[in-house]
Short mmCIF file of C-alpha atoms in Angstrom, two decimals:
data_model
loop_
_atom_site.label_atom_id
_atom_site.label_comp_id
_atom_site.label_asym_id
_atom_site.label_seq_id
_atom_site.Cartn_x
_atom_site.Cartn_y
_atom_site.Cartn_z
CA UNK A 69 20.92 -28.40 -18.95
CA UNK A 70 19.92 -26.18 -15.94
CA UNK A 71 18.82 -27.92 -12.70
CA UNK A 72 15.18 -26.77 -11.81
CA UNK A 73 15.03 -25.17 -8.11
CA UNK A 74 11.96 -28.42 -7.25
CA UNK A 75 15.16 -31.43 -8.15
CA UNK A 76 18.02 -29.58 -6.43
CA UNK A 77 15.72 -29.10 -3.29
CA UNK A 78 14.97 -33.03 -3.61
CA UNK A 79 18.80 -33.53 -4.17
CA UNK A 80 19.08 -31.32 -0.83
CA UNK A 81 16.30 -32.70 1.15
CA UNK A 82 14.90 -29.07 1.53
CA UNK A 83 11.24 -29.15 1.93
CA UNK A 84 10.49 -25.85 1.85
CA UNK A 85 9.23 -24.61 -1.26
CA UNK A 86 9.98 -21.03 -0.97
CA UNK A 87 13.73 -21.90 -1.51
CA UNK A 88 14.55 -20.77 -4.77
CA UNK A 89 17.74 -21.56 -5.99
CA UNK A 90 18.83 -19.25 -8.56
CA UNK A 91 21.80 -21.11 -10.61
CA UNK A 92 23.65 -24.46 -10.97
CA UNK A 93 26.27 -25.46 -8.22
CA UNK A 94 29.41 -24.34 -8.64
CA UNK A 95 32.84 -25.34 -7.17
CA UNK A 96 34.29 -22.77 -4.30
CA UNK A 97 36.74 -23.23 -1.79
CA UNK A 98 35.58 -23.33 1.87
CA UNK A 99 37.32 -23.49 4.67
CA UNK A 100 40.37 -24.42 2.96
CA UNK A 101 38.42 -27.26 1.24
CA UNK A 102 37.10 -27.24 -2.38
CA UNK A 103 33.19 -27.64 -1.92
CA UNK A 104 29.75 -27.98 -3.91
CA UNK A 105 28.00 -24.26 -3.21
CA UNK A 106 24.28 -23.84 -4.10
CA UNK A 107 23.05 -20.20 -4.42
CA UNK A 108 19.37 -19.80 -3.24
CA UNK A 109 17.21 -17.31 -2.16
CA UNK A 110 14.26 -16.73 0.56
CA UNK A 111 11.65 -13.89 -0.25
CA UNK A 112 8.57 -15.16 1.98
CA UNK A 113 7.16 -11.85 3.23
CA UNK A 114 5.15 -12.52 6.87
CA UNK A 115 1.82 -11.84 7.19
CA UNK A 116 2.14 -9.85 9.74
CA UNK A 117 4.94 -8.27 12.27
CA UNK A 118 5.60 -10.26 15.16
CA UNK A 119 5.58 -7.51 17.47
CA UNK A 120 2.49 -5.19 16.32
CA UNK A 121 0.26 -7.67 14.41
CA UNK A 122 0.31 -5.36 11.40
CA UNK A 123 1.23 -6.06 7.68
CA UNK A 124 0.33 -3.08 6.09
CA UNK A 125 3.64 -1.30 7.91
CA UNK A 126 6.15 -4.06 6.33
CA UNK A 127 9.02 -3.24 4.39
CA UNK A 128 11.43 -4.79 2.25
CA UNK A 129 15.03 -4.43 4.29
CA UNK A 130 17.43 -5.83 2.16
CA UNK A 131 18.84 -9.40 2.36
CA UNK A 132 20.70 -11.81 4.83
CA UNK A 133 22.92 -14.11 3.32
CA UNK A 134 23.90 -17.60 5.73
CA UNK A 135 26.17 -20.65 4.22
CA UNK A 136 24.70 -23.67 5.37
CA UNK A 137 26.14 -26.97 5.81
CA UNK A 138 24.01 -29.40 3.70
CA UNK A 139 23.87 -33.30 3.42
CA UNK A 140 26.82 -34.24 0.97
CA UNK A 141 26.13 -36.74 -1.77
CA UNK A 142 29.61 -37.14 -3.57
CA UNK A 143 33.22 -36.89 -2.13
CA UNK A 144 32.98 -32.60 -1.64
CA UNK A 145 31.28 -31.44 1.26
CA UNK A 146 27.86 -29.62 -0.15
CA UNK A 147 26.52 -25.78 1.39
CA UNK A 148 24.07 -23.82 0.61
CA UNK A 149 24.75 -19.84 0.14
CA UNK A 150 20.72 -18.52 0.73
CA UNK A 151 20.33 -15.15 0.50
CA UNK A 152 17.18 -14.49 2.49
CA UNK A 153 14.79 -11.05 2.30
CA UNK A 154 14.32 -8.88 5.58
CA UNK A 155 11.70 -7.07 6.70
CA UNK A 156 11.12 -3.92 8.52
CA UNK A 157 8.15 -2.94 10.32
CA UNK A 158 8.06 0.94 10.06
CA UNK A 159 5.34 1.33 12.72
CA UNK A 160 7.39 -0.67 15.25
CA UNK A 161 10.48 1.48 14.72
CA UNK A 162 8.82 4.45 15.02
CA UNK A 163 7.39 2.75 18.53
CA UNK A 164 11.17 2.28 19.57
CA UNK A 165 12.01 5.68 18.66
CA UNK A 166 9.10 7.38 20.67
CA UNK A 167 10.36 4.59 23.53
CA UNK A 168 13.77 5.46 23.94
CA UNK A 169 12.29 9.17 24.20
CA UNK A 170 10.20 8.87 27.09
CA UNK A 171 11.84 6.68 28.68
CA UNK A 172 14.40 9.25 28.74
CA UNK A 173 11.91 10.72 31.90
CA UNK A 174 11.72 9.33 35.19
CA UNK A 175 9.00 6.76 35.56
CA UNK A 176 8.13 8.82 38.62
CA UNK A 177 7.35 11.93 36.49
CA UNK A 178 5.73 9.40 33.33
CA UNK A 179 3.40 8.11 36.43
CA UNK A 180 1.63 11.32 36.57
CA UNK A 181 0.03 12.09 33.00
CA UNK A 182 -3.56 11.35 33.52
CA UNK A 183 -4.59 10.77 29.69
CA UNK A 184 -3.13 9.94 26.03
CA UNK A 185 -4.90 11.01 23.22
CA UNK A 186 -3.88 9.06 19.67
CA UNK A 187 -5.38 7.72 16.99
CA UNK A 188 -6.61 4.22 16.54
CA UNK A 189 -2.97 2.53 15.96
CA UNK A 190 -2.30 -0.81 17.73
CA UNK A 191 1.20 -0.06 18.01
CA UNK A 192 1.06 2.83 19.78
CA UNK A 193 -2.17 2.40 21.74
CA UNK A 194 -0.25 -1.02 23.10
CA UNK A 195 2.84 1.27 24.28
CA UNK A 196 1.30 3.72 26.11
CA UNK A 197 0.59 1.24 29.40
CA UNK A 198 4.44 0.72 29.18
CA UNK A 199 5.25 4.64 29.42
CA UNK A 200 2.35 5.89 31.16
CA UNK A 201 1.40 3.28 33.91
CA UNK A 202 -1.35 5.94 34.94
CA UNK A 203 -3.10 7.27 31.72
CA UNK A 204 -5.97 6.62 30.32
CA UNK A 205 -5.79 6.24 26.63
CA UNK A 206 -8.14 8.24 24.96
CA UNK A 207 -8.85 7.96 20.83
CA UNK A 208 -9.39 11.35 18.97
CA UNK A 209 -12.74 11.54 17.73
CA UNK A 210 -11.80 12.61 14.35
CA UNK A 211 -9.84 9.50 13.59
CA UNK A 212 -13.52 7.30 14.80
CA UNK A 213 -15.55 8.93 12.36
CA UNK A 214 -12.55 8.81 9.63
CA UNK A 215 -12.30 5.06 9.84
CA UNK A 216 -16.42 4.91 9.85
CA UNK A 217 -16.56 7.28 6.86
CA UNK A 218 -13.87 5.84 4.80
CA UNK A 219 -15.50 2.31 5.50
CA UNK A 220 -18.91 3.53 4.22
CA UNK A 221 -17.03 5.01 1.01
CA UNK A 222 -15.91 1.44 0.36
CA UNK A 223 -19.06 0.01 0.69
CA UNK A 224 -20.71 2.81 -1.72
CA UNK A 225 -18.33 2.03 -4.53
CA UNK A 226 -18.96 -1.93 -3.88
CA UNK A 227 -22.31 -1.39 -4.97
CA UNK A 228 -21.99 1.26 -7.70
CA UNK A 229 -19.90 -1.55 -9.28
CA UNK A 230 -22.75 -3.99 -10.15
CA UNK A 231 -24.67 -0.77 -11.75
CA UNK A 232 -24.67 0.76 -15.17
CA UNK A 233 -22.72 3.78 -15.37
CA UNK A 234 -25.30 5.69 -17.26
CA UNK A 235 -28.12 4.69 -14.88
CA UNK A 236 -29.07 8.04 -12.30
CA UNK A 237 -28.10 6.17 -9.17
CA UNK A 238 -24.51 5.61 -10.34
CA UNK A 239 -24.23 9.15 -11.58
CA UNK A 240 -26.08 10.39 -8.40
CA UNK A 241 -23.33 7.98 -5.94
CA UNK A 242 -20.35 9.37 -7.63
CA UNK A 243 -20.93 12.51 -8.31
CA UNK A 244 -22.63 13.71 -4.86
CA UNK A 245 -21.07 10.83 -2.84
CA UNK A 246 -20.10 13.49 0.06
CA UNK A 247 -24.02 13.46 0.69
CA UNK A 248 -23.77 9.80 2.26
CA UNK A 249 -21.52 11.26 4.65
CA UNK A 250 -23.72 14.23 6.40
CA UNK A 251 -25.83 13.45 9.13
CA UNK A 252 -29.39 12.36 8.04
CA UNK A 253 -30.83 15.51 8.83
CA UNK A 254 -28.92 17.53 7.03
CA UNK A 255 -30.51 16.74 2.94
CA UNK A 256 -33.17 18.57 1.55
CA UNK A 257 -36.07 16.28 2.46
CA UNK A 258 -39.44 18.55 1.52
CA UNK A 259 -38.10 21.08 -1.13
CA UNK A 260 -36.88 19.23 -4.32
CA UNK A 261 -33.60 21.02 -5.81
CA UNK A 262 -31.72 20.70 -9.31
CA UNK A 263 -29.28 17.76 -9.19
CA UNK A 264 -26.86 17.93 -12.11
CA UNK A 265 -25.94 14.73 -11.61
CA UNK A 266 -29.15 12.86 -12.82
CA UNK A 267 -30.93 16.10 -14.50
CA UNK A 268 -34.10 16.68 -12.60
CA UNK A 269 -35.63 17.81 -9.52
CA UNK A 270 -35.61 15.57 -6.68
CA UNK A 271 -35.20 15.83 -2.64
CA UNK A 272 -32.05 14.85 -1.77
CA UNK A 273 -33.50 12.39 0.65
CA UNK A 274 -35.60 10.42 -1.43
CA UNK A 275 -32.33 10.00 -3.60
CA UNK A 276 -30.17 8.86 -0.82
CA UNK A 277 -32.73 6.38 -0.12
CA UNK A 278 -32.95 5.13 -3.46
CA UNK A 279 -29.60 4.30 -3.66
CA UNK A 280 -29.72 2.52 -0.03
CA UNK A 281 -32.62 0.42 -1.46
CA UNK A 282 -30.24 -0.77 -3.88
CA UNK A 283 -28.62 -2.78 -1.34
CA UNK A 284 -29.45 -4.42 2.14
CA UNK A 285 -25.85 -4.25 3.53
CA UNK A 286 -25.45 -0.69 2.33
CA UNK A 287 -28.39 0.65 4.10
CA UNK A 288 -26.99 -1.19 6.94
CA UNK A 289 -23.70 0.33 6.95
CA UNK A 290 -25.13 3.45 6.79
CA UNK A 291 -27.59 3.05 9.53
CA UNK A 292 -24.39 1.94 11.66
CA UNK A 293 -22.33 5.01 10.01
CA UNK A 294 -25.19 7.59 11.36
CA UNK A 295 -25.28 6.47 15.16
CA UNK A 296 -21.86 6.05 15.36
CA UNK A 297 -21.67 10.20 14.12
CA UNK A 298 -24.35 10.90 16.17
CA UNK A 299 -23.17 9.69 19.06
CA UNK A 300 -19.51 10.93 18.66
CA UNK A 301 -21.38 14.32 17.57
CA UNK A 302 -23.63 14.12 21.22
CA UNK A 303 -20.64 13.17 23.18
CA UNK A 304 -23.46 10.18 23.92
CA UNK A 305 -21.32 6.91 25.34
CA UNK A 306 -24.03 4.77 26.02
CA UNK A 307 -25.83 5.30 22.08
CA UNK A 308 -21.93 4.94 20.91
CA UNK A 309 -21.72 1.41 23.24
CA UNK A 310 -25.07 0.03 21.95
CA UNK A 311 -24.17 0.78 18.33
CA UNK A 312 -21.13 -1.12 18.66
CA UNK A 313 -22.87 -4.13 20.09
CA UNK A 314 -25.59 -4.48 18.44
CA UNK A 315 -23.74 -4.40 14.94
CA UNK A 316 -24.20 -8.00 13.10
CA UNK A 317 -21.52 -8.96 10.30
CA UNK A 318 -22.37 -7.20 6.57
CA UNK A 319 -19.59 -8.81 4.22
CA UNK A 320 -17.67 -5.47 3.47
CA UNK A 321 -15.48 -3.14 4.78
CA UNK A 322 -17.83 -1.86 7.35
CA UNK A 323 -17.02 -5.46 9.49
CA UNK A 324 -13.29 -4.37 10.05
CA UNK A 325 -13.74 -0.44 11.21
CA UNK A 326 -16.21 -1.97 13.58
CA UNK A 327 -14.11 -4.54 15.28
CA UNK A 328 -11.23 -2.23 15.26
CA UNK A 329 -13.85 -0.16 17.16
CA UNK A 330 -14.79 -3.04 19.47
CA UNK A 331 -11.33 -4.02 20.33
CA UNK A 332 -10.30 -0.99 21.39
CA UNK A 333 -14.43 0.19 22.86
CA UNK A 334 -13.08 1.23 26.30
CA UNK A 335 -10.44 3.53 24.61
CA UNK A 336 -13.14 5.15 22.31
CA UNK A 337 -15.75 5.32 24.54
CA UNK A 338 -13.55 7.34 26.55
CA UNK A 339 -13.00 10.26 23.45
CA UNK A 340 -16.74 10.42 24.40
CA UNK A 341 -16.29 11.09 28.36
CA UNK A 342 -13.07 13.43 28.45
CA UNK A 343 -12.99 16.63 26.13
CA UNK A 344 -8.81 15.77 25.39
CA UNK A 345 -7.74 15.57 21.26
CA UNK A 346 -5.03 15.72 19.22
CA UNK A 347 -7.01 17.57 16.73
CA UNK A 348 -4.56 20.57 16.73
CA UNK A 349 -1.58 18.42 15.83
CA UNK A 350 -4.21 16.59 12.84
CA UNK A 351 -4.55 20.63 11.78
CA UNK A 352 -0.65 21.01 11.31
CA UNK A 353 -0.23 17.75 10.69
CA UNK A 354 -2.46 18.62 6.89
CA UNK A 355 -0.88 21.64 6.84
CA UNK A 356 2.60 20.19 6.27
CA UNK A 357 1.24 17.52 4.04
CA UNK A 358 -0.45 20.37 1.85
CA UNK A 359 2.75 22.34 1.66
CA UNK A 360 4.95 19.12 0.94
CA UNK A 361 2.74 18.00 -2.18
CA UNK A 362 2.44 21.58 -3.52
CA UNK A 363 6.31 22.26 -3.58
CA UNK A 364 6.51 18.84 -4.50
CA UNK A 365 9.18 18.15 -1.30
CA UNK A 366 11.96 20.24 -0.03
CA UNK A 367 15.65 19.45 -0.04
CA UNK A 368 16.35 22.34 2.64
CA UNK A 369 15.20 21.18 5.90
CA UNK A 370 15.77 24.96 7.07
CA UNK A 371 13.27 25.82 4.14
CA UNK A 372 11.16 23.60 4.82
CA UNK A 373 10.32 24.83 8.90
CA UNK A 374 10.67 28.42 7.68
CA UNK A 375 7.76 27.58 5.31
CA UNK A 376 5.45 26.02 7.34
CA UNK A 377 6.31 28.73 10.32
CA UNK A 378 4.83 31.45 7.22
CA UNK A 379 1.52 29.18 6.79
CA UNK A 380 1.05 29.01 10.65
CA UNK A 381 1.99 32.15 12.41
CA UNK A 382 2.70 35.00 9.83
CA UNK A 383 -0.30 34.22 7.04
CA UNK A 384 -2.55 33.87 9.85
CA UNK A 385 -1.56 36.66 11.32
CA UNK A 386 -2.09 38.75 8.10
CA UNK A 387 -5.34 37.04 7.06
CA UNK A 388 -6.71 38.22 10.78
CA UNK A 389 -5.51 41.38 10.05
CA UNK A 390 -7.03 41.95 7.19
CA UNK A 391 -10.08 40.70 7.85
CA UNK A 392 -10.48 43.21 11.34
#
């Protein structure tokens, strides 16, 4: 009868119970010695990388296998062959990649850029002080109202959850659900106009309140979603500031997006002060994406650049054309 992995770690005096041991012992030779060999294994991801703080960037990285010297309970010396799972941070490689490139420049050179613009990742906001002594990090605006929006999504589809799917707020939340994401200003608020999604005429205002009646936390977010816009729209630091602390904890998504905002408040207030973005890159960058998922990938790199130099220089250039 098979050992269970809870007796042979009792047998072993291993107390950790993530050891799994995955078959009987069986007799191998060792050092010249014939020896009771255990076979476990280790697959205890980390909650987060040591270096970056992140989880969401770990990946499995195949498996490190140790033979350990154990206590011996009969006449053979006793190991234990455990196999045990790695783990890759992506993010953090990609840090040591862009590392070993600018280091490549002399710190005297590095000392002169002024400003970094990037998005809101830990990893790389945390490097630039090492490569750039000088700069003042700056956060694109595009990625602060992205992690605003894409908070108040999540908060939307919290509450359509605890409502009928036939009822006209659901229907009006997920069919018109880019309306919760337009400044306030923008709905119809005094002309009423055909929505298809509940079947009658209504102002688009009183419907958006409606459904922020429906729940305290989700009018909340949204208040906090429309100054935050406003002020990145007004270039307004001080509205942008007082948004940020003022904000008191909801119970949804909004709470992260907003202390990711408040850890970092110096480096987005400044996308507010200096006129520097990386939203040309963000423009390529969806360009690439958009080719990649309609060809489905491309095995030719050479294909692949000669592709996305058509979509950027010689479509444009036709398109301009055409419309002079």
């Amino acid at each position: 009868m098979s050992l269970t992995s809870k007796s042979i770690r009792m047998v072993l005096e291993i107390k950790d119970p993530n050891i799994i041991f995955t078959q009987d012992a069986v007799i191998e030779e060792i050092r010249g010695a014939k020896a009771l060999v255990f076979y476990a294994e280790l697959k205890l991801q980390p909650e987060h990388c040591p270096a970056c703080g992140l989880a969401s960037k770990l990946v499995r990285y195949g498996f490190e296998r140790t033979c350990v010297l154990m206590p011996s309970y009969s006449y053979r010396p006793t190991y234990m062959k455990l196999s045990r799972q790695r783990f890759r941070c992506e993010l953090c490689r990609t840090a040591y990649a862009i590392t070993k490139y600018f280091e490549g420049f002399p710190l005297s050179v590095r000392q002169q850029v002024q400003t970094v613009s990037l998005d809101l990742n830990a990893g790389y906001i945390n490097l630039v002080p090492r490569l750039f002594p000088n700069a003042k990090i700056v956060v694109d605006r595009f990625h602060i109202v992205q992690m605003v929006s894409t908070a108040l999504n999540m908060v939307r589809i919290q509450v359509m959850k605890g409502l009928s799917k036939r009822s006209k707020e659901y229907r009006f939340m997920k069919r018109e659900w880019k309306i919760f994401l337009k400044d306030f200003n923008e709905p119809e608020a005094i002309k009423p106009t055909y929505h298809t999604s509940i079947g009658y005429y209504e102002t688009t205002v009183n419907l958006v309140a409606n459904s922020l009646d429906l729940s305290p936390e989700f009018r909340a977010a949204y208040e906090v979603y429309q100054e935050i816009i406003g002020a990145v729209r007004k270039r307004d630091a001080s509205t942008l500031a007082a948004a940020l602390e003022s904000y008191r904890s909801l119970g949804n998504r909004m709470d992260q997006s907003i202390k990711t905002l408040k850890k970092y408040k110096r480096q987005v207030i400044n996308a507010l002060r200096y006129e520097y973005s990386n939203v040309f890159l963000e423009g390529i960058n969806g360009i690439i994406k958009k080719i990649k998922n309609t060809a489905y990938g491309y095995t030719n790199w050479n294909n692949f650049i000669n592709r996305i130099f058509l979509e950027r220089v010689w479509f444009r250039a036709k398109s301009s054309k055409a419309a002079a």
